[in-house]
mmCIF file of C-alpha atoms in Angstrom:
data_model
loop_
_atom_site.group_PDB
_atom_site.id
_atom_site.type_symbol
_atom_site.label_atom_id
_atom_site.label_comp_id
_atom_site.label_asym_id
_atom_site.label_seq_id
_atom_site.Cartn_x
_atom_site.Cartn_y
_atom_site.Cartn_z
ATOM 1 C CA MET W 4 -87.343 180.195 -27.489
ATOM 2 C CA ALA W 5 -89.920 178.843 -25.361
ATOM 3 C CA THR W 6 -88.812 176.550 -22.402
ATOM 4 C CA ILE W 7 -89.136 172.861 -23.165
ATOM 5 C CA SER W 8 -91.141 170.802 -20.663
ATOM 6 C CA VAL W 9 -90.189 167.093 -20.695
ATOM 7 C CA ARG W 10 -91.901 164.512 -18.649
ATOM 8 C CA HIS W 11 -91.377 160.818 -18.729
ATOM 9 C CA ASN W 12 -94.533 158.657 -19.392
ATOM 10 C CA PRO W 13 -93.700 154.896 -19.639
ATOM 11 C CA GLN W 14 -97.339 153.693 -19.368
ATOM 12 C CA VAL W 15 -98.831 151.836 -22.304
ATOM 13 C CA ASN W 16 -102.057 153.304 -23.810
ATOM 14 C CA THR W 17 -105.106 150.996 -22.927
ATOM 15 C CA ASN W 18 -107.238 152.589 -25.534
ATOM 16 C CA GLN W 19 -107.664 149.934 -28.164
ATOM 17 C CA GLN W 20 -108.206 152.470 -30.879
ATOM 18 C CA ARG W 21 -104.671 153.851 -30.345
ATOM 19 C CA GLU W 22 -101.355 151.999 -30.870
ATOM 20 C CA ILE W 23 -99.320 151.051 -27.862
ATOM 21 C CA ILE W 24 -96.630 153.284 -26.917
ATOM 22 C CA THR W 25 -93.603 151.657 -25.263
ATOM 23 C CA GLU W 26 -91.570 154.782 -24.483
ATOM 24 C CA GLU W 27 -92.259 158.416 -24.263
ATOM 25 C CA ILE W 28 -90.674 161.636 -23.235
ATOM 26 C CA GLN W 29 -93.663 163.923 -23.564
ATOM 27 C CA GLY W 30 -93.258 166.600 -26.306
ATOM 28 C CA LEU W 31 -89.831 165.080 -27.482
ATOM 29 C CA ILE W 32 -90.179 161.391 -28.481
ATOM 30 C CA ARG W 33 -92.714 158.688 -28.705
ATOM 31 C CA VAL W 34 -91.644 154.953 -29.523
ATOM 32 C CA HIS W 35 -94.433 152.682 -30.628
ATOM 33 C CA ARG W 36 -94.422 148.900 -29.874
ATOM 34 C CA ASP W 37 -94.131 148.271 -33.706
ATOM 35 C CA GLY W 38 -90.894 150.274 -33.653
ATOM 36 C CA ARG W 39 -92.265 153.502 -35.132
ATOM 37 C CA VAL W 40 -90.700 156.717 -33.720
ATOM 38 C CA GLU W 41 -92.373 160.094 -33.516
ATOM 39 C CA ARG W 42 -90.554 163.268 -32.717
ATOM 40 C CA PRO W 43 -92.851 166.249 -32.343
ATOM 41 C CA PRO W 44 -91.372 169.475 -33.661
ATOM 42 C CA ILE W 45 -91.178 171.051 -30.187
ATOM 43 C CA VAL W 46 -88.010 173.165 -31.283
ATOM 44 C CA PRO W 47 -88.286 174.879 -34.518
ATOM 45 C CA SER W 48 -85.796 174.185 -37.203
ATOM 46 C CA VAL W 49 -84.062 177.059 -39.182
ATOM 47 C CA SER W 50 -82.367 176.922 -42.649
ATOM 48 C CA CYS W 51 -78.966 178.421 -43.119
ATOM 49 C CA THR W 52 -80.394 180.934 -45.347
ATOM 50 C CA SER W 53 -81.764 182.937 -42.246
ATOM 51 C CA SER W 54 -80.116 186.240 -41.993
ATOM 52 C CA SER W 55 -77.359 186.273 -39.615
ATOM 53 C CA GLU W 56 -76.241 188.917 -37.372
ATOM 54 C CA ARG W 57 -72.985 188.840 -35.470
ATOM 55 C CA GLY W 58 -70.916 188.675 -38.846
ATOM 56 C CA VAL W 59 -71.131 184.874 -39.375
ATOM 57 C CA THR W 60 -71.953 182.946 -42.636
ATOM 58 C CA PRO W 61 -73.777 179.604 -42.019
ATOM 59 C CA LYS W 62 -73.948 176.927 -44.739
ATOM 60 C CA ASP W 63 -75.110 173.287 -44.766
ATOM 61 C CA VAL W 64 -72.641 170.606 -46.299
ATOM 62 C CA ILE W 65 -73.294 166.960 -47.248
ATOM 63 C CA ILE W 66 -70.775 164.503 -45.723
ATOM 64 C CA ASN W 67 -72.209 161.417 -47.156
ATOM 65 C CA LYS W 68 -75.216 161.210 -49.462
ATOM 66 C CA GLU W 69 -75.673 157.482 -48.863
ATOM 67 C CA THR W 70 -76.276 157.849 -45.216
ATOM 68 C CA ASN W 71 -77.733 161.426 -45.301
ATOM 69 C CA LEU W 72 -74.874 162.569 -42.976
ATOM 70 C CA TRP W 73 -74.699 166.426 -43.136
ATOM 71 C CA ALA W 74 -73.377 169.356 -41.006
ATOM 72 C CA ARG W 75 -73.865 173.032 -40.670
ATOM 73 C CA VAL W 76 -70.733 175.235 -41.076
ATOM 74 C CA TYR W 77 -70.287 178.634 -39.315
ATOM 75 C CA VAL W 78 -67.726 180.987 -40.693
ATOM 76 C CA PRO W 79 -66.945 184.284 -39.177
ATOM 77 C CA ILE W 80 -66.760 187.086 -41.667
ATOM 78 C CA SER W 81 -63.697 189.105 -41.034
ATOM 79 C CA CYS W 82 -60.902 190.775 -42.851
ATOM 80 C CA HIS W 83 -58.366 188.765 -41.095
ATOM 81 C CA THR W 84 -56.317 186.496 -43.311
ATOM 82 C CA LYS W 85 -54.987 184.264 -40.356
ATOM 83 C CA PRO W 86 -56.527 180.819 -40.325
ATOM 84 C CA LEU W 87 -58.994 180.243 -37.620
ATOM 85 C CA PRO W 88 -59.270 177.227 -35.143
ATOM 86 C CA LEU W 89 -61.790 174.608 -36.259
ATOM 87 C CA LEU W 90 -64.447 173.440 -33.575
ATOM 88 C CA VAL W 91 -66.282 170.396 -34.492
ATOM 89 C CA TYR W 92 -69.470 170.336 -32.422
ATOM 90 C CA PHE W 93 -72.138 167.830 -31.472
ATOM 91 C CA HIS W 94 -75.540 168.749 -30.314
ATOM 92 C CA GLY W 95 -77.253 167.425 -27.127
ATOM 93 C CA GLY W 96 -80.653 165.601 -26.883
ATOM 94 C CA GLY W 97 -79.878 162.225 -25.151
ATOM 95 C CA PHE W 98 -78.841 160.664 -28.571
ATOM 96 C CA CYS W 99 -82.489 160.484 -29.451
ATOM 97 C CA VAL W 100 -83.700 163.915 -30.338
ATOM 98 C CA GLY W 101 -82.072 167.238 -31.442
ATOM 99 C CA SER W 102 -80.570 168.537 -34.794
ATOM 100 C CA ALA W 103 -77.865 170.789 -36.076
ATOM 101 C CA ALA W 104 -80.717 172.856 -37.674
ATOM 102 C CA TRP W 105 -82.650 173.434 -34.306
ATOM 103 C CA SER W 106 -82.980 177.158 -33.753
ATOM 104 C CA CYS W 107 -81.438 177.027 -30.362
ATOM 105 C CA TYR W 108 -78.191 175.496 -31.618
ATOM 106 C CA HIS W 109 -78.175 177.696 -34.573
ATOM 107 C CA GLU W 110 -78.248 180.799 -32.345
ATOM 108 C CA PHE W 111 -75.828 179.491 -29.784
ATOM 109 C CA LEU W 112 -73.239 178.409 -32.380
ATOM 110 C CA THR W 113 -73.572 181.600 -34.384
ATOM 111 C CA ASN W 114 -72.920 183.433 -31.127
ATOM 112 C CA LEU W 115 -69.890 181.136 -30.328
ATOM 113 C CA ALA W 116 -68.284 181.395 -33.774
ATOM 114 C CA SER W 117 -68.508 185.038 -33.559
ATOM 115 C CA LYS W 118 -67.320 185.650 -30.003
ATOM 116 C CA ALA W 119 -64.703 182.887 -29.997
ATOM 117 C CA ASN W 120 -63.559 183.742 -33.606
ATOM 118 C CA CYS W 121 -63.605 180.041 -34.828
ATOM 119 C CA VAL W 122 -65.034 178.146 -37.602
ATOM 120 C CA ILE W 123 -67.643 175.658 -36.360
ATOM 121 C CA LEU W 124 -68.631 172.364 -37.934
ATOM 122 C CA SER W 125 -71.907 171.190 -36.339
ATOM 123 C CA VAL W 126 -72.555 167.546 -37.217
ATOM 124 C CA ASP W 127 -76.037 166.208 -37.629
ATOM 125 C CA TYR W 128 -75.578 162.712 -36.463
ATOM 126 C CA HIS W 129 -78.117 159.828 -36.647
ATOM 127 C CA LEU W 130 -80.274 159.424 -33.793
ATOM 128 C CA ALA W 131 -81.463 156.430 -31.465
ATOM 129 C CA PRO W 132 -83.446 154.276 -31.132
ATOM 130 C CA GLU W 133 -83.278 153.694 -34.896
ATOM 131 C CA ASN W 134 -79.544 154.123 -34.684
ATOM 132 C CA ARG W 135 -78.314 152.901 -31.440
ATOM 133 C CA LEU W 136 -74.816 153.650 -30.249
ATOM 134 C CA PRO W 137 -72.062 153.439 -31.422
ATOM 135 C CA VAL W 138 -73.756 154.920 -34.616
ATOM 136 C CA ALA W 139 -73.262 158.510 -33.390
ATOM 137 C CA TYR W 140 -69.643 157.841 -32.477
ATOM 138 C CA ASP W 141 -69.138 156.548 -35.993
ATOM 139 C CA ASP W 142 -70.775 159.562 -37.673
ATOM 140 C CA GLY W 143 -68.527 161.796 -35.540
ATOM 141 C CA PHE W 144 -65.368 160.085 -36.451
ATOM 142 C CA ASN W 145 -66.503 159.783 -40.171
ATOM 143 C CA ALA W 146 -67.169 163.513 -40.310
ATOM 144 C CA LEU W 147 -63.639 164.195 -39.174
ATOM 145 C CA MET W 148 -62.191 161.811 -41.794
ATOM 146 C CA TRP W 149 -64.342 163.607 -44.360
ATOM 147 C CA VAL W 150 -62.877 166.872 -43.218
ATOM 148 C CA ARG W 151 -59.381 165.499 -43.632
ATOM 149 C CA ARG W 152 -60.132 164.197 -47.040
ATOM 150 C CA GLU W 153 -61.735 167.415 -48.301
ATOM 151 C CA ALA W 154 -58.765 169.474 -47.034
ATOM 152 C CA LEU W 155 -56.281 167.347 -48.938
ATOM 153 C CA ASN W 156 -58.412 167.573 -52.091
ATOM 154 C CA ILE W 157 -57.311 170.588 -54.031
ATOM 155 C CA SER W 158 -60.410 170.677 -56.125
ATOM 156 C CA SER W 159 -62.742 170.265 -53.220
ATOM 157 C CA THR W 160 -65.859 172.229 -53.257
ATOM 158 C CA GLN W 161 -65.451 172.821 -49.490
ATOM 159 C CA LYS W 162 -62.369 175.067 -50.029
ATOM 160 C CA TRP W 163 -64.498 178.029 -49.296
ATOM 161 C CA TRP W 164 -64.540 177.337 -45.570
ATOM 162 C CA LEU W 165 -61.661 174.834 -45.083
ATOM 163 C CA THR W 166 -59.135 177.501 -46.290
ATOM 164 C CA ARG W 167 -60.250 179.579 -43.381
ATOM 165 C CA CYS W 168 -59.366 176.760 -40.943
ATOM 166 C CA ASP W 169 -56.019 176.044 -39.080
ATOM 167 C CA MET W 170 -56.067 172.209 -39.102
ATOM 168 C CA SER W 171 -53.370 172.228 -36.561
ATOM 169 C CA SER W 172 -55.844 173.793 -34.168
ATOM 170 C CA LEU W 173 -58.762 171.317 -34.156
ATOM 171 C CA PHE W 174 -61.138 171.098 -31.098
ATOM 172 C CA LEU W 175 -63.865 168.718 -30.454
ATOM 173 C CA ALA W 176 -67.007 169.893 -28.478
ATOM 174 C CA GLY W 177 -70.501 169.121 -27.507
ATOM 175 C CA ASP W 178 -73.111 169.480 -24.872
ATOM 176 C CA SER W 179 -74.922 166.719 -22.951
ATOM 177 C CA ALA W 180 -75.007 163.732 -25.366
ATOM 178 C CA GLY W 181 -72.906 165.575 -27.820
ATOM 179 C CA ALA W 182 -70.275 166.000 -25.150
ATOM 180 C CA ASN W 183 -70.371 162.225 -24.792
ATOM 181 C CA ILE W 184 -69.881 161.823 -28.514
ATOM 182 C CA ALA W 185 -66.947 164.329 -28.462
ATOM 183 C CA HIS W 186 -65.277 162.212 -25.710
ATOM 184 C CA ASN W 187 -65.663 158.988 -27.579
ATOM 185 C CA VAL W 188 -64.636 160.445 -30.930
ATOM 186 C CA ALA W 189 -61.474 161.985 -29.398
ATOM 187 C CA THR W 190 -60.743 158.535 -27.742
ATOM 188 C CA ARG W 191 -61.227 156.888 -31.087
ATOM 189 C CA MET W 192 -58.835 159.474 -32.757
ATOM 190 C CA GLY W 193 -56.199 158.360 -30.165
ATOM 191 C CA SER W 194 -56.009 154.985 -31.792
ATOM 192 C CA SER W 195 -53.118 154.903 -34.353
ATOM 193 C CA SER W 196 -54.987 152.185 -36.143
ATOM 194 C CA ASN W 197 -57.980 154.380 -36.943
ATOM 195 C CA THR W 198 -56.422 157.739 -37.568
ATOM 196 C CA PRO W 199 -54.003 158.023 -40.406
ATOM 197 C CA THR W 200 -50.668 159.611 -39.760
ATOM 198 C CA THR W 201 -51.006 163.262 -41.087
ATOM 199 C CA PRO W 202 -50.226 166.742 -40.013
ATOM 200 C CA LEU W 203 -53.897 167.451 -40.417
ATOM 201 C CA LEU W 204 -56.382 166.964 -37.712
ATOM 202 C CA SER W 205 -54.091 167.897 -35.006
ATOM 203 C CA LEU W 206 -56.566 167.706 -31.971
ATOM 204 C CA GLN W 207 -55.603 170.298 -29.477
ATOM 205 C CA GLY W 208 -58.348 170.083 -26.948
ATOM 206 C CA VAL W 209 -61.854 168.919 -26.074
ATOM 207 C CA ILE W 210 -64.701 170.822 -24.717
ATOM 208 C CA LEU W 211 -67.293 168.887 -22.640
ATOM 209 C CA ILE W 212 -70.502 170.871 -21.879
ATOM 210 C CA GLN W 213 -72.532 168.944 -19.141
ATOM 211 C CA PRO W 214 -71.323 165.652 -20.500
ATOM 212 C CA PHE W 215 -74.235 163.055 -20.587
ATOM 213 C CA PHE W 216 -72.795 160.027 -18.623
ATOM 214 C CA GLY W 217 -74.641 157.697 -16.209
ATOM 215 C CA GLY W 218 -74.324 154.508 -14.200
ATOM 216 C CA GLU W 219 -76.313 151.745 -12.333
ATOM 217 C CA GLU W 220 -75.212 153.408 -9.073
ATOM 218 C CA ARG W 221 -76.755 156.794 -8.443
ATOM 219 C CA THR W 222 -74.890 159.819 -7.440
ATOM 220 C CA SER W 223 -76.062 162.187 -4.733
ATOM 221 C CA SER W 224 -77.037 164.884 -7.277
ATOM 222 C CA GLU W 225 -78.971 162.383 -9.159
ATOM 223 C CA LYS W 226 -80.749 161.039 -6.017
ATOM 224 C CA HIS W 227 -81.533 164.380 -4.288
ATOM 225 C CA PHE W 228 -81.718 167.209 -6.787
ATOM 226 C CA LEU W 229 -85.368 167.905 -7.535
ATOM 227 C CA GLN W 230 -85.677 169.421 -10.963
ATOM 228 C CA PRO W 231 -88.433 171.852 -11.975
ATOM 229 C CA PRO W 232 -91.218 170.586 -14.485
ATOM 230 C CA ASN W 233 -89.442 172.426 -17.264
ATOM 231 C CA SER W 234 -86.083 170.920 -16.691
ATOM 232 C CA ALA W 235 -84.280 169.594 -19.779
ATOM 233 C CA LEU W 236 -83.148 166.496 -17.862
ATOM 234 C CA THR W 237 -84.675 164.664 -14.929
ATOM 235 C CA LEU W 238 -83.591 161.224 -13.667
ATOM 236 C CA SER W 239 -86.605 159.444 -15.379
ATOM 237 C CA VAL W 240 -85.795 161.221 -18.705
ATOM 238 C CA SER W 241 -82.213 160.334 -18.438
ATOM 239 C CA ASP W 242 -83.037 156.649 -17.815
ATOM 240 C CA THR W 243 -85.368 156.681 -20.924
ATOM 241 C CA TYR W 244 -82.685 158.123 -23.152
ATOM 242 C CA TRP W 245 -80.303 155.497 -22.097
ATOM 243 C CA ARG W 246 -82.598 152.710 -22.606
ATOM 244 C CA LEU W 247 -83.228 153.887 -26.177
ATOM 245 C CA ALA W 248 -79.578 154.749 -26.883
ATOM 246 C CA LEU W 249 -77.512 151.860 -25.552
ATOM 247 C CA PRO W 250 -77.018 148.699 -27.351
ATOM 248 C CA LEU W 251 -79.892 146.242 -26.696
ATOM 249 C CA GLY W 252 -79.342 144.389 -23.312
ATOM 250 C CA ALA W 253 -76.718 146.819 -22.120
ATOM 251 C CA THR W 254 -76.899 148.289 -18.608
ATOM 252 C CA ARG W 255 -75.945 151.960 -17.543
ATOM 253 C CA ASP W 256 -72.541 150.672 -16.601
ATOM 254 C CA HIS W 257 -71.816 149.951 -20.331
ATOM 255 C CA PRO W 258 -68.682 152.124 -21.193
ATOM 256 C CA TYR W 259 -70.654 154.236 -23.446
ATOM 257 C CA CYS W 260 -72.792 155.442 -20.546
ATOM 258 C CA ASN W 261 -70.209 155.045 -17.660
ATOM 259 C CA PRO W 262 -66.750 155.568 -18.732
ATOM 260 C CA LEU W 263 -65.599 155.089 -15.106
ATOM 261 C CA ALA W 264 -67.284 151.694 -14.470
ATOM 262 C CA HIS W 265 -64.139 149.884 -15.042
ATOM 263 C CA GLY W 266 -61.472 152.160 -13.689
ATOM 264 C CA THR W 267 -59.648 155.043 -15.297
ATOM 265 C CA VAL W 268 -57.511 153.016 -17.577
ATOM 266 C CA LYS W 269 -59.393 153.712 -20.776
ATOM 267 C CA LEU W 270 -58.995 157.425 -20.162
ATOM 268 C CA ARG W 271 -55.282 157.165 -20.921
ATOM 269 C CA ASP W 272 -56.231 156.327 -24.556
ATOM 270 C CA LEU W 273 -57.489 159.931 -24.762
ATOM 271 C CA ARG W 274 -54.541 161.454 -26.622
ATOM 272 C CA VAL W 275 -55.182 165.061 -26.015
ATOM 273 C CA SER W 276 -53.675 166.868 -23.011
ATOM 274 C CA SER W 277 -56.173 169.719 -22.723
ATOM 275 C CA ILE W 278 -59.765 169.263 -21.739
ATOM 276 C CA MET W 279 -62.423 171.635 -20.438
ATOM 277 C CA VAL W 280 -65.439 170.383 -18.334
ATOM 278 C CA CYS W 281 -68.408 172.767 -18.087
ATOM 279 C CA VAL W 282 -70.622 171.755 -15.083
ATOM 280 C CA SER W 283 -73.914 173.362 -14.174
ATOM 281 C CA GLU W 284 -74.659 173.688 -10.488
ATOM 282 C CA MET W 285 -78.213 172.676 -10.488
ATOM 283 C CA ASP W 286 -77.781 169.769 -13.015
ATOM 284 C CA ILE W 287 -78.490 166.256 -11.788
ATOM 285 C CA LEU W 288 -75.306 165.440 -13.721
ATOM 286 C CA ARG W 289 -73.337 167.810 -11.441
ATOM 287 C CA ASP W 290 -71.653 165.160 -9.226
ATOM 288 C CA ARG W 291 -71.065 162.671 -12.225
ATOM 289 C CA ASN W 292 -69.419 165.467 -14.214
ATOM 290 C CA LEU W 293 -67.097 166.595 -11.355
ATOM 291 C CA GLU W 294 -66.076 162.791 -10.669
ATOM 292 C CA PHE W 295 -65.283 162.588 -14.474
ATOM 293 C CA SER W 296 -63.173 165.673 -14.283
ATOM 294 C CA LYS W 297 -61.176 164.259 -11.380
ATOM 295 C CA ALA W 298 -60.646 161.128 -13.077
ATOM 296 C CA LEU W 299 -59.265 162.851 -16.318
ATOM 297 C CA ALA W 300 -56.879 164.721 -14.001
ATOM 298 C CA LYS W 301 -55.832 161.507 -12.348
ATOM 299 C CA ALA W 302 -55.161 159.942 -15.890
ATOM 300 C CA GLY W 303 -52.559 162.793 -16.451
ATOM 301 C CA LYS W 304 -54.895 165.078 -18.532
ATOM 302 C CA ARG W 305 -54.777 168.960 -18.006
ATOM 303 C CA VAL W 306 -58.263 169.616 -17.001
ATOM 304 C CA GLU W 307 -60.091 172.971 -16.767
ATOM 305 C CA THR W 308 -63.334 172.495 -14.771
ATOM 306 C CA VAL W 309 -65.762 175.452 -14.883
ATOM 307 C CA VAL W 310 -68.885 175.421 -12.606
ATOM 308 C CA PHE W 311 -71.905 177.671 -13.737
ATOM 309 C CA LYS W 312 -73.768 178.796 -10.529
ATOM 310 C CA GLY W 313 -77.545 178.974 -10.444
ATOM 311 C CA VAL W 314 -78.382 177.124 -13.652
ATOM 312 C CA GLY W 315 -79.216 173.624 -14.687
ATOM 313 C CA HIS W 316 -78.811 171.295 -17.744
ATOM 314 C CA ALA W 317 -78.618 172.860 -21.281
ATOM 315 C CA PHE W 318 -79.080 176.407 -19.995
ATOM 316 C CA GLN W 319 -76.983 177.706 -22.708
ATOM 317 C CA VAL W 320 -79.501 176.563 -25.461
ATOM 318 C CA LEU W 321 -82.935 176.347 -23.710
ATOM 319 C CA HIS W 322 -82.807 179.762 -21.728
ATOM 320 C CA SER W 323 -84.981 178.009 -19.007
ATOM 321 C CA TYR W 324 -83.246 179.873 -16.165
ATOM 322 C CA GLN W 325 -83.121 183.536 -15.378
ATOM 323 C CA LEU W 326 -79.335 183.555 -15.329
ATOM 324 C CA SER W 327 -79.188 181.656 -18.636
ATOM 325 C CA HIS W 328 -77.984 184.779 -20.814
ATOM 326 C CA SER W 329 -75.324 185.876 -18.485
ATOM 327 C CA ARG W 330 -74.071 182.350 -17.770
ATOM 328 C CA THR W 331 -74.067 181.758 -21.586
ATOM 329 C CA GLN W 332 -71.716 184.761 -21.965
ATOM 330 C CA GLU W 333 -69.471 183.487 -19.313
ATOM 331 C CA MET W 334 -69.403 180.011 -20.955
ATOM 332 C CA ILE W 335 -68.476 181.466 -24.398
ATOM 333 C CA ALA W 336 -65.747 183.599 -22.829
ATOM 334 C CA HIS W 337 -64.313 180.513 -21.299
ATOM 335 C CA ILE W 338 -64.393 178.633 -24.523
ATOM 336 C CA ARG W 339 -62.835 181.472 -26.365
ATOM 337 C CA ASN W 340 -59.964 181.651 -23.845
ATOM 338 C CA PHE W 341 -59.645 177.826 -23.980
ATOM 339 C CA ILE W 342 -59.414 177.787 -27.719
ATOM 340 C CA ASN W 343 -56.944 180.641 -27.945
ATOM 341 C CA GLN W 344 -54.623 179.831 -24.993
#
C-alpha cells in the first residue's frame, strides 16, 4: 500500500465559508468545533470475501449488535486436528483511526495467522473522540467475555472457528494504540472480580508491538528523533491523538497514557508471566517502550524485548521503510516462537 503521510494542523480555518476545525491530522482525521468527525478513507478497507492466499479463511463476526462491535476472524486451513492458539488482536491508529477491515491489517494478520499457525480474532473497537477511553478497553474486555460465552454455548453459530481454538492458549496482542489496549485488557482480566473463574480464557501471554504510551515529561527519543514527513507517528501527531482519546481534562500522565506515572505497583496486577515487547529502533516511542519493558521485568514479569533495527513506527503494516518486509518477517517469526514456546 502507499505510504501514509500525516501532518498535524491545529490551526483554525479563518474562511467564514467553511466550518472551524479544532483538531486535524492531515489525511487521517478532522474534528470540527460542532463535534463532527471526518476520517478520509486514506487506507482502503477490504471485505473478508477477498480471496486469500496463504491458506487462511477470514470471516467477520458480530459481537454486539446494539453497540455495533464486531471482529474479523482468521482461521488457518490445515489438515491438523490439534487445536490452535487463539490470538486476540487490536489494531493501531492512536485510538482515533483504523479498522479491522483496513487492507494493511488484513494483509498483516492473514500472513501472521498462516506463518504462526494460530487463529486470530481482530477486534474493531469504537474510536475516539466520539468514544473516549476507556471505551476501547471495555470493547476489548467485552470481546473476550463474548468469546467465553460462545465457547460455552453448545449451539453457538461460532463453533466453526471456536472449535479450532485451544482456549488454554490465549494471547492478547496489538500494535501502537492496540498494544495499549491489549495491556489494559490483560490488566483488567487479572481482576478476579471482573473475570469469571473458568478454565476457559487462560491468558498465556501478551504481545505489545510498539505500545503507544506517553507522558508529560518527554523522553530522549521523543525530543530528538526527527521523523520523515511520511512517518506514522510524530510528536505533534502523538499529542493530538492523546488530546482526542483521553478523558476530558486528563493530562498525559493519566494511567491510560502513562502506566509508569505513579510507579510500577499497577504492573503487578497484570496476571500474566510472559510478555513480548516489540520496539522499533527509529520510533519516537523507542525509549518509552524500553523503559516500560524494564518496569515489567522489575515487577516480576518474564519479558522478551525485541528491537527491530532501521525501521520506525508501524513499519509492519505501512511498509514505509525499505527494510519493512524483512523486518516484518522477523517480527512474525518472533511472535510464532513466543506463541509456541
